[in-house]
Coordinates of N, CA and C in Angstrom, one line a residue:
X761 N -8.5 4.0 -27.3 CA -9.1 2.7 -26.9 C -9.9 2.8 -25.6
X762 N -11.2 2.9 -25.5 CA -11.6 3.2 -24.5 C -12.1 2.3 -23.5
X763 N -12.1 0.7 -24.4 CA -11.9 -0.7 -23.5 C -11.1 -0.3 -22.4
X764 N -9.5 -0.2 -23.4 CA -8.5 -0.1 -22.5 C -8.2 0.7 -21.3
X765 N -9.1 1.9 -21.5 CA -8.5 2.7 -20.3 C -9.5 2.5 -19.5
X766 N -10.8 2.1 -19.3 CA -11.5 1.6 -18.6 C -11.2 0.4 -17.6
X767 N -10.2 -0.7 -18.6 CA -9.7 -1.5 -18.0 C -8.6 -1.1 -16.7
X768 N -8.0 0.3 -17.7 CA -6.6 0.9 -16.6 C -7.5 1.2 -15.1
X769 N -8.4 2.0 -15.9 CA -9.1 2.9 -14.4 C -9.5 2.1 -13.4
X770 N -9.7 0.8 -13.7 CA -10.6 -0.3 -12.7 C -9.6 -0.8 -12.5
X771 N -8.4 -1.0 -12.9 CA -7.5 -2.0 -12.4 C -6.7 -1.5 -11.5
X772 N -6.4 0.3 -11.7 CA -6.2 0.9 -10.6 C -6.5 1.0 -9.4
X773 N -7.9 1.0 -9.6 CA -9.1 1.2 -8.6 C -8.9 0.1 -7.8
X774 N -9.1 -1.2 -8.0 CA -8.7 -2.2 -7.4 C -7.5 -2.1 -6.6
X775 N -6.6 -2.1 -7.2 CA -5.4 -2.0 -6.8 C -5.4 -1.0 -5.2
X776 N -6.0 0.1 -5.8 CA -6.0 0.9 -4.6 C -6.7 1.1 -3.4
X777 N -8.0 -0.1 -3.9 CA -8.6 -0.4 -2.4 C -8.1 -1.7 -1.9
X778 N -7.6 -2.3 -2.6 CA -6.4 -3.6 -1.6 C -5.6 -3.1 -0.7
X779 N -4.8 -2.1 -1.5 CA -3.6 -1.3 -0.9 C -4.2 -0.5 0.6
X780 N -5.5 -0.7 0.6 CA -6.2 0.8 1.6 C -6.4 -0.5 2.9
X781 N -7.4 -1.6 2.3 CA -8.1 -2.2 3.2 C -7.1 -3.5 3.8
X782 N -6.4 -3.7 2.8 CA -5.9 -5.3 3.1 C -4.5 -5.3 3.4
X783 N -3.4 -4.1 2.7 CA -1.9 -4.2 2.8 C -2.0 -3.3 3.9
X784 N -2.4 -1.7 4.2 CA -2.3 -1.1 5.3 C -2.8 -1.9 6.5
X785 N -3.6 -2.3 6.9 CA -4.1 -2.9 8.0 C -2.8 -4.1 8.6
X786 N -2.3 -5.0 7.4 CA -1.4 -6.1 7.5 C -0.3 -5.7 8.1
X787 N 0.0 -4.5 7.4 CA 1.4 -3.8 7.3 C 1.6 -3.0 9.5
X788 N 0.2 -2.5 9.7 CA 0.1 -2.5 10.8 C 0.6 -3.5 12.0
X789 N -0.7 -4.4 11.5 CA -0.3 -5.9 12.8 C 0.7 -6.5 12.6
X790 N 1.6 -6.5 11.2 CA 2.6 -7.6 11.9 C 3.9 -6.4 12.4
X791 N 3.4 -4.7 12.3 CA 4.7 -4.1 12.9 C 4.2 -4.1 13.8
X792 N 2.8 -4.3 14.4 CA 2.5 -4.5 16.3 C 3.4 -6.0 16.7
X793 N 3.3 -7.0 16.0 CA 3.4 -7.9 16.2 C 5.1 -8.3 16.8
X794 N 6.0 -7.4 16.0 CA 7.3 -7.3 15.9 C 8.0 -6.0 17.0
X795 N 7.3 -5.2 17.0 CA 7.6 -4.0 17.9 C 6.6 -4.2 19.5
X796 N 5.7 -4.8 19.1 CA 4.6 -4.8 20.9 C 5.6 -5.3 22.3
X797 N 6.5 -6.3 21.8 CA 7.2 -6.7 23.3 C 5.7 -8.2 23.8
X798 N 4.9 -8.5 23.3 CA 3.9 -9.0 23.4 C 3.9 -10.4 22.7
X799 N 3.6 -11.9 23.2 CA 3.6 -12.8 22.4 C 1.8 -13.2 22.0
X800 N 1.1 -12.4 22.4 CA -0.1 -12.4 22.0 C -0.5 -12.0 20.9
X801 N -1.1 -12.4 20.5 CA -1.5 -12.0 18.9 C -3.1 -11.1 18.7
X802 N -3.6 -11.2 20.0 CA -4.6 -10.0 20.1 C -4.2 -9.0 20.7
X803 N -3.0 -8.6 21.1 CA -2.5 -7.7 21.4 C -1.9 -6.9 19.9
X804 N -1.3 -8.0 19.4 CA -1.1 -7.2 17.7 C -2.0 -6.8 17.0
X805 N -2.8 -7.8 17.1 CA -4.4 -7.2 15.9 C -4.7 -5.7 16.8
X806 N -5.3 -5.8 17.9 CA -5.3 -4.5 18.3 C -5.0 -3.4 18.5
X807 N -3.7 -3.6 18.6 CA -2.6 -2.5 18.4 C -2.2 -2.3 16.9
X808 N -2.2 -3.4 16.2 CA -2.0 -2.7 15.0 C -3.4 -1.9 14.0
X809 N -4.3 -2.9 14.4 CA -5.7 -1.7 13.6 C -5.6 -0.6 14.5
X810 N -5.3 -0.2 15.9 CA -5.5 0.8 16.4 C -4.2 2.3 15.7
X811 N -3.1 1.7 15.2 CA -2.1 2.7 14.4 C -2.8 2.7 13.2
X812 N -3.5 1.7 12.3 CA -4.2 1.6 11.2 C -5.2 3.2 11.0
X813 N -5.9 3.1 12.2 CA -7.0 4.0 12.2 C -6.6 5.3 12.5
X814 N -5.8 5.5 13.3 CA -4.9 6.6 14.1 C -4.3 7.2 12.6
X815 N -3.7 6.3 11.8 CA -2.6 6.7 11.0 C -3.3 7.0 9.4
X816 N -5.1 7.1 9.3 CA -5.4 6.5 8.0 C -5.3 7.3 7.5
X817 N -5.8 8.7 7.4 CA -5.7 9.5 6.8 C -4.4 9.8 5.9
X818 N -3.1 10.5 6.7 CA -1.8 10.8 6.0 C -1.7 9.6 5.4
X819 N -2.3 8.1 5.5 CA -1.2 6.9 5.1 C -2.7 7.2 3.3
X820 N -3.5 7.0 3.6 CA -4.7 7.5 2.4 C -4.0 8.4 2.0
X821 N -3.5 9.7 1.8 CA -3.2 10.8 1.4 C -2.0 10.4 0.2
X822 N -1.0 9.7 1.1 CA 0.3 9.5 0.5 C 0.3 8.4 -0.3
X823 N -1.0 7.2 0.1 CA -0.6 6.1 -0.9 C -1.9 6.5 -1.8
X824 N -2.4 7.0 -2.0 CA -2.9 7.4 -3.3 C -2.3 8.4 -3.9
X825 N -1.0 9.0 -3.4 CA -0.2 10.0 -4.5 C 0.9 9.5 -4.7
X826 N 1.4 8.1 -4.3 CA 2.1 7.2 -4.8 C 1.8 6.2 -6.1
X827 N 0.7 5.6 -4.9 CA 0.2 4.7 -6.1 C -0.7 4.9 -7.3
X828 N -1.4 5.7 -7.0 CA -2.4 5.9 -8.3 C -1.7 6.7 -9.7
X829 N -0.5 7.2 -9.4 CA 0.7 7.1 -10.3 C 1.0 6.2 -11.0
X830 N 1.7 5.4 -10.2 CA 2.4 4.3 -10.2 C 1.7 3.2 -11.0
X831 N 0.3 3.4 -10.3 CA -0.7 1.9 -11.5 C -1.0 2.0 -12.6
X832 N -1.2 3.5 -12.5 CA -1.1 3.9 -13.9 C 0.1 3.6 -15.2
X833 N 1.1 3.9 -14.4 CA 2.0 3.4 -15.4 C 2.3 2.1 -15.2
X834 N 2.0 1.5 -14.4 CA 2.4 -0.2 -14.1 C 2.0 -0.6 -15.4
X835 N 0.1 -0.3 -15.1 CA -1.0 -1.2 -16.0 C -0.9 -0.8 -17.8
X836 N 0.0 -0.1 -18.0 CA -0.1 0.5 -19.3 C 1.6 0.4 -19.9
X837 N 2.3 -0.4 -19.4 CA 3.3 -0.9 -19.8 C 3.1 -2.0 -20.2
X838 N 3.9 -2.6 -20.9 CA 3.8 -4.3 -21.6 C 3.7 -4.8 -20.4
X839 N 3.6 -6.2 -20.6 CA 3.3 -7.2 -19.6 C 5.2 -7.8 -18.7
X840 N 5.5 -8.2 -19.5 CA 7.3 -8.3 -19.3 C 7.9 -7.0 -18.6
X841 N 7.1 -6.1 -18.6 CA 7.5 -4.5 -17.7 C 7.2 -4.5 -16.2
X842 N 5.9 -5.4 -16.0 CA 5.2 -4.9 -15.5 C 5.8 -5.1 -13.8
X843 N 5.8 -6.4 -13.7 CA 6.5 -7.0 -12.4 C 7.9 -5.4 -12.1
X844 N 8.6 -6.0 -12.6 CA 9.8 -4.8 -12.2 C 9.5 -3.2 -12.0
X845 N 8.4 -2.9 -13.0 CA 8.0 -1.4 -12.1 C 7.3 -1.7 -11.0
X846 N 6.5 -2.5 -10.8 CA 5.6 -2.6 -9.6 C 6.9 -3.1 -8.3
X847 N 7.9 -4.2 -8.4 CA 9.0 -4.0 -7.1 C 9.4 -3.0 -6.7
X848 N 9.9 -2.5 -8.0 CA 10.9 -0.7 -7.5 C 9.4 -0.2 -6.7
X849 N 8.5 0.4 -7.7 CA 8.0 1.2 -6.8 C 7.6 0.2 -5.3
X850 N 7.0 -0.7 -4.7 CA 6.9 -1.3 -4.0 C 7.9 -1.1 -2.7
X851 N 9.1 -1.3 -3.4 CA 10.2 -1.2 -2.7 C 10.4 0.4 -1.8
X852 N 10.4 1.6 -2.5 CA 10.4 2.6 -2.6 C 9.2 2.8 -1.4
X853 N 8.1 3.0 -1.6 CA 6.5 2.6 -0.9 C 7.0 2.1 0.6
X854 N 7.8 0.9 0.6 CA 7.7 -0.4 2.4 C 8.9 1.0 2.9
X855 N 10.1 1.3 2.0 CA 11.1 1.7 3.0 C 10.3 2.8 3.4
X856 N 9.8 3.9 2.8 CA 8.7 5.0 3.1 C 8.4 5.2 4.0
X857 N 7.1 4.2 3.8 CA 5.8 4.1 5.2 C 7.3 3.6 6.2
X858 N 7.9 2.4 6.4 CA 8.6 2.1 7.4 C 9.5 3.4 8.3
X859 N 10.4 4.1 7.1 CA 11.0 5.3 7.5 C 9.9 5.9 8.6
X860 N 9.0 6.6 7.4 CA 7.5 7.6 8.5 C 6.6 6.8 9.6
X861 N 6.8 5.8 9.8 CA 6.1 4.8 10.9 C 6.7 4.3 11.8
X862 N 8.4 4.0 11.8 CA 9.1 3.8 12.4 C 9.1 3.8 13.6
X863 N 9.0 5.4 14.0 CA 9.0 5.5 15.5 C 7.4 5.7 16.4
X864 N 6.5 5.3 15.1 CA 5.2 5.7 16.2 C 5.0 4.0 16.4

């Protein structure tokens, strides 16, 4: 079906420039936001795109050998599947980065 896997490839794709541009960046500021000692909130945006940029590479490396797995099999399971492989893996993914992020 070659709709289909066109569909898979782009829905991946998507998926994994959200995960690059919109969840890493977030996932930064609000751990500046919670770790800075700081009640300013340009102190977090700054501090956290600044670990964003600092950190893009390994954090690109690992979440595209996570997820572009992962969406693959997400998007190619039934529908009724779909949510619960995407938590686990999810799940799996936040303790991860959080574990390897933790102390910088």
């Amino acid at each position: 079906d070659t709709e289909g896997l066109k569909s898979l490839f782009a829905q991946t794709a998507l998926d994994l420039t959200v995960l690059t541009f919109i969840y890493l960046p977030t996932f930064y500021v609000f751990k500046a936001g919670v770790f800075s000692g700081s009640a300013d909130p340009a102190v977090w945006l700054s501090s956290g795109l600044d670990s964003y940029t600092t950190n893009f590479s390994k954090d690109e490396f690992d979440l595209v050998r996570v997820w572009a797995p992962a969406d693959l099999i997400c998007f190619s399971v039934p529908l009724y599947l779909r949510l619960p492989v995407r938590h686990v893996v999810s799940f799996v993914w936040t303790a991860y980065l959080s574990f390897a992020r933790g102390g910088h």
